[in-house]
Short mmCIF file of C-alpha atoms in Angstrom, two decimals:
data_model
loop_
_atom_site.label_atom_id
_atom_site.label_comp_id
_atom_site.label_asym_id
_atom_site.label_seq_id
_atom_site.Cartn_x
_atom_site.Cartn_y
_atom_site.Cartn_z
CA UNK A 1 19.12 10.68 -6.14
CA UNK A 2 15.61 11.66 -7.62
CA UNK A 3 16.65 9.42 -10.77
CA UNK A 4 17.23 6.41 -8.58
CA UNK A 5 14.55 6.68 -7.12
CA UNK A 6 11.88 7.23 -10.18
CA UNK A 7 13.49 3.65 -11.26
CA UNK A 8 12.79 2.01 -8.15
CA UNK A 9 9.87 -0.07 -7.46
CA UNK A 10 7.69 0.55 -4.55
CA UNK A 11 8.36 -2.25 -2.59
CA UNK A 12 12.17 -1.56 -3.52
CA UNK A 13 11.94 1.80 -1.40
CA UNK A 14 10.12 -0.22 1.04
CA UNK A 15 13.14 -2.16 1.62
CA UNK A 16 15.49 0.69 1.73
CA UNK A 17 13.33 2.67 4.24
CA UNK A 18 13.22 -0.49 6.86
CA UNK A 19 16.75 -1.08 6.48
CA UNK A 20 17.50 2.66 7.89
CA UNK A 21 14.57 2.57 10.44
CA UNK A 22 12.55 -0.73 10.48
CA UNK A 23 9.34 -0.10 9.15
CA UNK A 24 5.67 -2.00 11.40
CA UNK A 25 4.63 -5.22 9.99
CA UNK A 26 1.23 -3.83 9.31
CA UNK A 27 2.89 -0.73 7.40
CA UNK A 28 5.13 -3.06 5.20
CA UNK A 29 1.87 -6.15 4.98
CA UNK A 30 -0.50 -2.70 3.48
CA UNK A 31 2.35 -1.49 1.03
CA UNK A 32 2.48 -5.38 -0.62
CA UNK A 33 -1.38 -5.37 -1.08
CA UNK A 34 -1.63 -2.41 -2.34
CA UNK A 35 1.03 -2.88 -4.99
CA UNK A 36 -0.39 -6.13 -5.54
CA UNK A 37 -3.67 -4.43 -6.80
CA UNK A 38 -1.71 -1.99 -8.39
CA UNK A 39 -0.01 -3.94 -10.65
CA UNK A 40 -2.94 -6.14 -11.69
CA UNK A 41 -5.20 -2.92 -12.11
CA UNK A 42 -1.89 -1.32 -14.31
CA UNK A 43 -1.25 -4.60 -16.35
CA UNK A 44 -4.14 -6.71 -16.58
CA UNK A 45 -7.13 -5.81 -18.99
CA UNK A 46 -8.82 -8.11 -17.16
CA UNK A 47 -6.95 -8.33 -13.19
CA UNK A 48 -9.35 -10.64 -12.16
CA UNK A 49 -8.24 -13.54 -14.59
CA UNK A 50 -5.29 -13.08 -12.73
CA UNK A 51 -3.69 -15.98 -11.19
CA UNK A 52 -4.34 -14.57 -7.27
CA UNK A 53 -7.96 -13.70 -8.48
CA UNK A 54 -8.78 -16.04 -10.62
CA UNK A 55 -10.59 -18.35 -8.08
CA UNK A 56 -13.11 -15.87 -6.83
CA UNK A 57 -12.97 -14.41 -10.17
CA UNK A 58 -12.63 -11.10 -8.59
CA UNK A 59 -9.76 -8.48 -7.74
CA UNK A 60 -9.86 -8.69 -3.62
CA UNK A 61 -8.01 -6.49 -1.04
CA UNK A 62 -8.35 -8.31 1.96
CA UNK A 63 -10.58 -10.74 1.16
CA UNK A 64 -12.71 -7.88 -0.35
CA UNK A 65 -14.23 -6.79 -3.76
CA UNK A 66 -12.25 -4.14 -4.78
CA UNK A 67 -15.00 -3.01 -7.57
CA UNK A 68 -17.28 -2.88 -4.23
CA UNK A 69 -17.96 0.50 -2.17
CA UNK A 70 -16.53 -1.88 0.90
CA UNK A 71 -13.36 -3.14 -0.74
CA UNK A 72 -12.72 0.47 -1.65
CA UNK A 73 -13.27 1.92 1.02
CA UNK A 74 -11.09 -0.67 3.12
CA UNK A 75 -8.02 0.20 0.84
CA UNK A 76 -8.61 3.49 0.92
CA UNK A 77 -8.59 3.65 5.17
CA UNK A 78 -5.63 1.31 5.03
CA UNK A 79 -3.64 3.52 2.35
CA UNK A 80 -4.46 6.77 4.63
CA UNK A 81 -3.26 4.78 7.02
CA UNK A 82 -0.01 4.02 5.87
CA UNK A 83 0.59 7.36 4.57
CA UNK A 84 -0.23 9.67 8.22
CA UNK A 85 2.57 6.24 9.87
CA UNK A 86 5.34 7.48 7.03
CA UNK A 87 4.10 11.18 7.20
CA UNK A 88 4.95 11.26 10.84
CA UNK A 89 7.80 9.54 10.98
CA UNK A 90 8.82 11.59 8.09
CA UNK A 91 8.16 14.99 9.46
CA UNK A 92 7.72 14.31 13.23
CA UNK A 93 4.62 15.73 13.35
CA UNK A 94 1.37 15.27 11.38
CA UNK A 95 -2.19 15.98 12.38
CA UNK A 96 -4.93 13.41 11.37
CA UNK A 97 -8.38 13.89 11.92
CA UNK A 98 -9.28 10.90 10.23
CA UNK A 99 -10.91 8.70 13.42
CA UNK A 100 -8.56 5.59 11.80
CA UNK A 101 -6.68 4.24 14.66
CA UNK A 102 -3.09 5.09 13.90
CA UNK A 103 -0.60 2.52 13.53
CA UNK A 104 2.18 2.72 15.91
CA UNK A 105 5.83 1.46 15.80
#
């Protein structure tokens, strides 16, 4: 099972998770950005001559800079995010002292 799931992609596992237990729109909308930075950060020498970023000529999350303390920060909230929905739903209980608002099924 570990083997299978080393190959998958991330938004493979994505699919597989909401097919047991359907997974919030904002959850599954935050996983697709962030692997859409991912893979132009991991296979671009240059992500922002990137077709999606080519016309602000910058990599955005959210319609923000991702080289900017802002964008970062907004990917980093919505990440943690993400993470303390599956963490919970994981392992029923999770304690966040964040201040994010949690998302909620």
């Amino acid at each position: 099972m570990l083997y299978v799931l080393d190959e998958m992609y991330l938004l493979k596992k994505m699919k597989v998770v909401h097919a047991f237990k359907p997974l919030p729109k904002e959850v599954r909308e935050t996983l697709r950005k962030v692997n859409a930075v991912r893979n132009a950060m991991a296979h671009s020498f240059f992500p922002e001559n990137r077709k999606e970023y080519r016309a602000s000529g910058k990599v955005l999350y959210s319609g923000k800079d991702m080289r900017t303390a802002e964008g970062m920060q907004l990917f980093m909230d919505d990440c943690h995010r993400a993470w303390v929905y599956l963490a919970r739903r994981t392992y029923d209980v999770w304690h966040d002292d964040s201040g994010l608002e949690p998302i909620t099924d």
